mmCIF file of C-alpha atoms in Angstrom:
data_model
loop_
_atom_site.group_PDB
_atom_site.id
_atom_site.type_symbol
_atom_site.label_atom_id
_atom_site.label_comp_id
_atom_site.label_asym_id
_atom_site.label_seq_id
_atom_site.Cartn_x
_atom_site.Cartn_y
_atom_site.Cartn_z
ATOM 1 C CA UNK A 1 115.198 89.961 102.378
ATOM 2 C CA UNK A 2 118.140 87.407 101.612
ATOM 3 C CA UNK A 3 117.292 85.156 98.586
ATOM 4 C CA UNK A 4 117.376 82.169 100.599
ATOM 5 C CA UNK A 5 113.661 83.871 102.247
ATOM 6 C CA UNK A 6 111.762 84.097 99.149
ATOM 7 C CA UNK A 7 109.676 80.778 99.011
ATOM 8 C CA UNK A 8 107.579 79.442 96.561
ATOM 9 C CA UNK A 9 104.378 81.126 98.184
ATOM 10 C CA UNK A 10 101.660 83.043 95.582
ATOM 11 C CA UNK A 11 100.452 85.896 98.214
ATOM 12 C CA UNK A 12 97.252 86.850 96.780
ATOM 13 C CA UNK A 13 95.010 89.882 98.169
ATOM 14 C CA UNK A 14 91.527 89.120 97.553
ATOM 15 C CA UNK A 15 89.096 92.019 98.529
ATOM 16 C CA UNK A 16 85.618 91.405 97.471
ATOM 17 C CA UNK A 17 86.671 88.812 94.811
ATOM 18 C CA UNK A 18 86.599 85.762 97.025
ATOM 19 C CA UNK A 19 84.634 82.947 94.772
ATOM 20 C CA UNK A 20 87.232 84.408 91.540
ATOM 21 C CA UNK A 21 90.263 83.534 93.607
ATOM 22 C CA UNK A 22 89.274 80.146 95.401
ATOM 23 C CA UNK A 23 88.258 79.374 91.087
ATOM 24 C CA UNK A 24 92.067 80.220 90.065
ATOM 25 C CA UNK A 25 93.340 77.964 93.338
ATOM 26 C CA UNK A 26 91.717 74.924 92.706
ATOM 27 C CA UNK A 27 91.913 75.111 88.629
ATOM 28 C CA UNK A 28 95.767 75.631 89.058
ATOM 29 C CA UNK A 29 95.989 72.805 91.868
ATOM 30 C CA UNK A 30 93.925 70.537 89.498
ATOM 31 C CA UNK A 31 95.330 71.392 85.492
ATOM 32 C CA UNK A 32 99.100 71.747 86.969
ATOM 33 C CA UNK A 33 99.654 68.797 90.232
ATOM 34 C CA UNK A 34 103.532 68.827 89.235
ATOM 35 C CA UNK A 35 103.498 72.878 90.483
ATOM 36 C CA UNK A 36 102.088 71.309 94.166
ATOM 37 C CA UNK A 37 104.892 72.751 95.747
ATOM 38 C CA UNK A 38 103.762 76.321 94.840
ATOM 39 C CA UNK A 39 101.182 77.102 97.656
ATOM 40 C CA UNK A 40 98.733 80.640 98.125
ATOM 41 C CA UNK A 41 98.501 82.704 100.956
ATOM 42 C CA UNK A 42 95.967 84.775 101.253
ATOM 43 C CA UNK A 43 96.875 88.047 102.377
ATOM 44 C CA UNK A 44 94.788 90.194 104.344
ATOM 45 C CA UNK A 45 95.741 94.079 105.528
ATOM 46 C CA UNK A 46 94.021 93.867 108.827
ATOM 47 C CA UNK A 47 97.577 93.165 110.252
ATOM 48 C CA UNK A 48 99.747 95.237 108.453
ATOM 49 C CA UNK A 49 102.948 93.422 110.094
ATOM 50 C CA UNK A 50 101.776 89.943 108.790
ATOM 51 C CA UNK A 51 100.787 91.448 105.243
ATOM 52 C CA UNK A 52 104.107 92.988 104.834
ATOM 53 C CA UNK A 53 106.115 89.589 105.958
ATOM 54 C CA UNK A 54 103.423 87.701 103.740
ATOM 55 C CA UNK A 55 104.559 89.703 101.188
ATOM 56 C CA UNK A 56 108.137 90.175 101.427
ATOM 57 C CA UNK A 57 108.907 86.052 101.564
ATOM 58 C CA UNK A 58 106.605 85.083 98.438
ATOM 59 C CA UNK A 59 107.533 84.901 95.059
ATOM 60 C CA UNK A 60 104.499 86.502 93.577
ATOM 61 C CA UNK A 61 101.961 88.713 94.290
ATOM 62 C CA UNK A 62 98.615 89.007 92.590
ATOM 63 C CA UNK A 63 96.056 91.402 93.254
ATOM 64 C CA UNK A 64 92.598 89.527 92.706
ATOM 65 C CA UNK A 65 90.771 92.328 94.466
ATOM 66 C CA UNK A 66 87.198 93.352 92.797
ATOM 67 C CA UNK A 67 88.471 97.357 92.553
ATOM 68 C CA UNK A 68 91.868 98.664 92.897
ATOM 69 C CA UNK A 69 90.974 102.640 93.390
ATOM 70 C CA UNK A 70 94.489 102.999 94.058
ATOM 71 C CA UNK A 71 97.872 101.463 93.246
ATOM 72 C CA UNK A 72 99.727 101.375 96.778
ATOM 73 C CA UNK A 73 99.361 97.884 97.418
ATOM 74 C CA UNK A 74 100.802 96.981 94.134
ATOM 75 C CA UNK A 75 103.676 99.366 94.349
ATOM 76 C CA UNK A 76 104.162 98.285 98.119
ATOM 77 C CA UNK A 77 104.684 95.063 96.617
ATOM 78 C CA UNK A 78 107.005 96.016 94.176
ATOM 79 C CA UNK A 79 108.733 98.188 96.775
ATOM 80 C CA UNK A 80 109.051 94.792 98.912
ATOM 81 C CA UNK A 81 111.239 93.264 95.959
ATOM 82 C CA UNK A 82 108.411 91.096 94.600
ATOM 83 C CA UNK A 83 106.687 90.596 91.090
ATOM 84 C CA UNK A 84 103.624 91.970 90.663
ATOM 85 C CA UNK A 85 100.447 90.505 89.008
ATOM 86 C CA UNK A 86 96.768 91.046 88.624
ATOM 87 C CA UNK A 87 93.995 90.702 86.299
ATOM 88 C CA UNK A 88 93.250 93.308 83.201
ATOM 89 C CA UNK A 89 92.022 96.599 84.505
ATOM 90 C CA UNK A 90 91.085 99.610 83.229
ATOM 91 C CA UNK A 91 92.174 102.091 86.514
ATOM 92 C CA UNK A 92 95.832 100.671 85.679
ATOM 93 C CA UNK A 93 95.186 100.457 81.425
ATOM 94 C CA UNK A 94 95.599 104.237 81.528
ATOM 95 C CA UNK A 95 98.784 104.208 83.534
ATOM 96 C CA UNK A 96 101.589 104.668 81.987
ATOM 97 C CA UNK A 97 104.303 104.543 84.261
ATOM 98 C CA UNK A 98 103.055 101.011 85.150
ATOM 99 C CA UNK A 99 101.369 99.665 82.690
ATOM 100 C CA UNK A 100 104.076 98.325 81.123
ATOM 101 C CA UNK A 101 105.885 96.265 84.437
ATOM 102 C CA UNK A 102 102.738 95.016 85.744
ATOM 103 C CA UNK A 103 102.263 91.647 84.424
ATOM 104 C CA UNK A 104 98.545 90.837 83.329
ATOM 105 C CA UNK A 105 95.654 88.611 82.403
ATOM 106 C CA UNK A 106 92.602 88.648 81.625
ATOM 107 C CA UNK A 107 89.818 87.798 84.387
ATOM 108 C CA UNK A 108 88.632 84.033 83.789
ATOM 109 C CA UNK A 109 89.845 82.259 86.283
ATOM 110 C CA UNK A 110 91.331 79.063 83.447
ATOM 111 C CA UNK A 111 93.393 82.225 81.674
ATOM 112 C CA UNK A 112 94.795 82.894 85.608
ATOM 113 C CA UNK A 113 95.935 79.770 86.667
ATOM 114 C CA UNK A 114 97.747 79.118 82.992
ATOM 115 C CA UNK A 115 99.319 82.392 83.939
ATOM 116 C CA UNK A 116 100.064 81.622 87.422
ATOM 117 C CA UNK A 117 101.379 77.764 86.123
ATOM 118 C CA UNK A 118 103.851 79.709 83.704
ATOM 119 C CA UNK A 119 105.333 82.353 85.995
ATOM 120 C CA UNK A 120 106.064 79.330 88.743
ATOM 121 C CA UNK A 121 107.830 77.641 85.821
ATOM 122 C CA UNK A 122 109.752 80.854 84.849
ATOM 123 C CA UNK A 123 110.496 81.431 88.977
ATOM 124 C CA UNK A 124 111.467 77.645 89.110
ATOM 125 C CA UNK A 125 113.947 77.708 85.799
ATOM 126 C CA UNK A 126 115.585 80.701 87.222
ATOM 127 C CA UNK A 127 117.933 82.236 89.889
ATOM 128 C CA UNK A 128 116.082 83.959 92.668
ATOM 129 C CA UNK A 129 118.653 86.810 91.786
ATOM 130 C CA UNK A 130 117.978 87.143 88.148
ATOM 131 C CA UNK A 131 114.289 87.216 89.385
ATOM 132 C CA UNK A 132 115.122 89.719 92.249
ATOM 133 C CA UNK A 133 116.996 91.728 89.807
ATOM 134 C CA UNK A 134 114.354 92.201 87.630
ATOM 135 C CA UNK A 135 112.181 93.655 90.106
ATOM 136 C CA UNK A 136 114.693 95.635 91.440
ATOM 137 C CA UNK A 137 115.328 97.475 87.561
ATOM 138 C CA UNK A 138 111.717 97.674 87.587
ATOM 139 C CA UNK A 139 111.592 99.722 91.214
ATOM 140 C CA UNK A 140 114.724 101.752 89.932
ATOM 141 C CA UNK A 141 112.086 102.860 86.814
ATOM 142 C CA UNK A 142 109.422 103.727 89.220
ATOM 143 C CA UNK A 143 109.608 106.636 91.202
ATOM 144 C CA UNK A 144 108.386 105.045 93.898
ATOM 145 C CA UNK A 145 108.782 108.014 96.428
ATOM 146 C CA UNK A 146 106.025 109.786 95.164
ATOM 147 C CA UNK A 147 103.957 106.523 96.792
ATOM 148 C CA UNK A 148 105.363 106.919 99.770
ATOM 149 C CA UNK A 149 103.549 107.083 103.135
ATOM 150 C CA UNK A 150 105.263 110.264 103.703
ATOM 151 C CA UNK A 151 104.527 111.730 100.421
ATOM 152 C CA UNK A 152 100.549 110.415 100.949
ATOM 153 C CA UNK A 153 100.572 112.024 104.184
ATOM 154 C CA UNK A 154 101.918 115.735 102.958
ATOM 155 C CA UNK A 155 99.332 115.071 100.355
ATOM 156 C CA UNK A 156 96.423 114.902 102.696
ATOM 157 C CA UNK A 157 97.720 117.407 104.608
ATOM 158 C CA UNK A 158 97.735 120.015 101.962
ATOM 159 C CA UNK A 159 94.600 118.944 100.953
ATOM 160 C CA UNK A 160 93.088 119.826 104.462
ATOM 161 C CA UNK A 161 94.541 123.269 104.689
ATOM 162 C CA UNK A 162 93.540 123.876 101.320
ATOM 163 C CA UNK A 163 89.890 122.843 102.512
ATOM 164 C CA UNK A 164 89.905 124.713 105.573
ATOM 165 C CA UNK A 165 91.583 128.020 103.741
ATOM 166 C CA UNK A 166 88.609 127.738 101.615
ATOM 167 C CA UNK A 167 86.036 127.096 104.489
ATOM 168 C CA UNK A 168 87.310 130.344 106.346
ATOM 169 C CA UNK A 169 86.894 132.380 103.414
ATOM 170 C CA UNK A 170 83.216 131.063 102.383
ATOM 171 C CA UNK A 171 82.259 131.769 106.167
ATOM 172 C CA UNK A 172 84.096 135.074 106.021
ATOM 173 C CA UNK A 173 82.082 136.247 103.399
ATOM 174 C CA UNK A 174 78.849 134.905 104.646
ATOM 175 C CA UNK A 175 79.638 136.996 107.798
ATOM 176 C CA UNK A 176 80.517 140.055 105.717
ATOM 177 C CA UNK A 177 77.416 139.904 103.822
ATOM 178 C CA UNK A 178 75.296 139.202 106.967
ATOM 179 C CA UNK A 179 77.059 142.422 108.674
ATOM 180 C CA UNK A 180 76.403 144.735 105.400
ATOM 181 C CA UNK A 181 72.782 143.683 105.422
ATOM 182 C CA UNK A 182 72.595 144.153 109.112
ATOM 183 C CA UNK A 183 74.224 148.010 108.706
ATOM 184 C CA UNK A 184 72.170 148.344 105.870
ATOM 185 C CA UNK A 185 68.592 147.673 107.702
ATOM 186 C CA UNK A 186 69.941 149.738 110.256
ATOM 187 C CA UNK A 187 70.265 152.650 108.087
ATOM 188 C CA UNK A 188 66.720 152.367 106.607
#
């Protein structure tokens, strides 16, 4: 993505946290008119294409779903080239690696917007490449490989043989012991 393609777009993923995000729109629309050139896309994953290309050409994302179980979509963001924000939570409190590049606040929807109104004023006071750049020192921290797709995939994969090793050898021994009792009986 060439600077020129980031626009002043808030992509915001929403999952199960509708009312909370529509709240943060209009409060930010209504406390801070002068940032009307800032608009919010909703991003949804059903096309992954369109989520990606939301995601790559805004300025911000925040993650306003109800439970993040998992931290791809943030690091895909990151990955993307874009800042990352989302609400206080305690699945991303205990990590480390992140908690520290991940910006935050907490979830009332006044406290979002104020945060939303500053970081358009930083992103507006600011090259696109000192922006850019930040992100990218913040991707070069992350070892964002170990997120990858691939590294998922080998993941789940292992996980599977691991399960069906351990299935084979419960019904292996279930066979064993049926066979023992069966030679045993016949010995009686």
């Amino acid at each position: 993505i060439s600077l020129q393609e980031i626009y002043p777009v808030i992509a915001i993923s929403n999952i199960g946290n509708v009312k909370f995000s529509q709240q943060v729109i209009n409060i930010f629309y209504n406390l801070y008119p002068n940032l009307n050139v800032f608009s919010f896309k909703l991003v949804s994953r059903n096309n992954y294409e369109e989520y990606v290309n939301s995601i790559k050409h805004s300025c911000l994302y925040v993650n306003l779903d109800e439970m993040v179980g998992f931290k791809k979509p943030i690091l895909e963001a990151i990955n993307m080239g874009v800042n990352v924000a989302t609400f206080d939570r305690r699945e991303l409190s205990k990590d480390t690696e992140l908690i520290d590049y991940i910006q935050t606040f907490s979830k009332d929807p006044f406290e979002a917007a104020s945060f939303l109104a500053q970081y358009c004023i930083y992103w507006l006071s600011n090259s696109s490449s000192k922006v850019l750049n930040e992100v990218n020192a913040l991707k070069a921290r992350i070892n964002l490989d170990k997120y990858s797709d691939q590294t998922y995939l080998e993941s789940v994969k292992k996980s599977f043989s691991t399960l069906q090793e351990n299935r084979v050898k419960f019904f292996s021994s279930i066979k064993t012991t049926i066979e023992k009792n069966e030679d045993a009986a016949a010995g009686i």
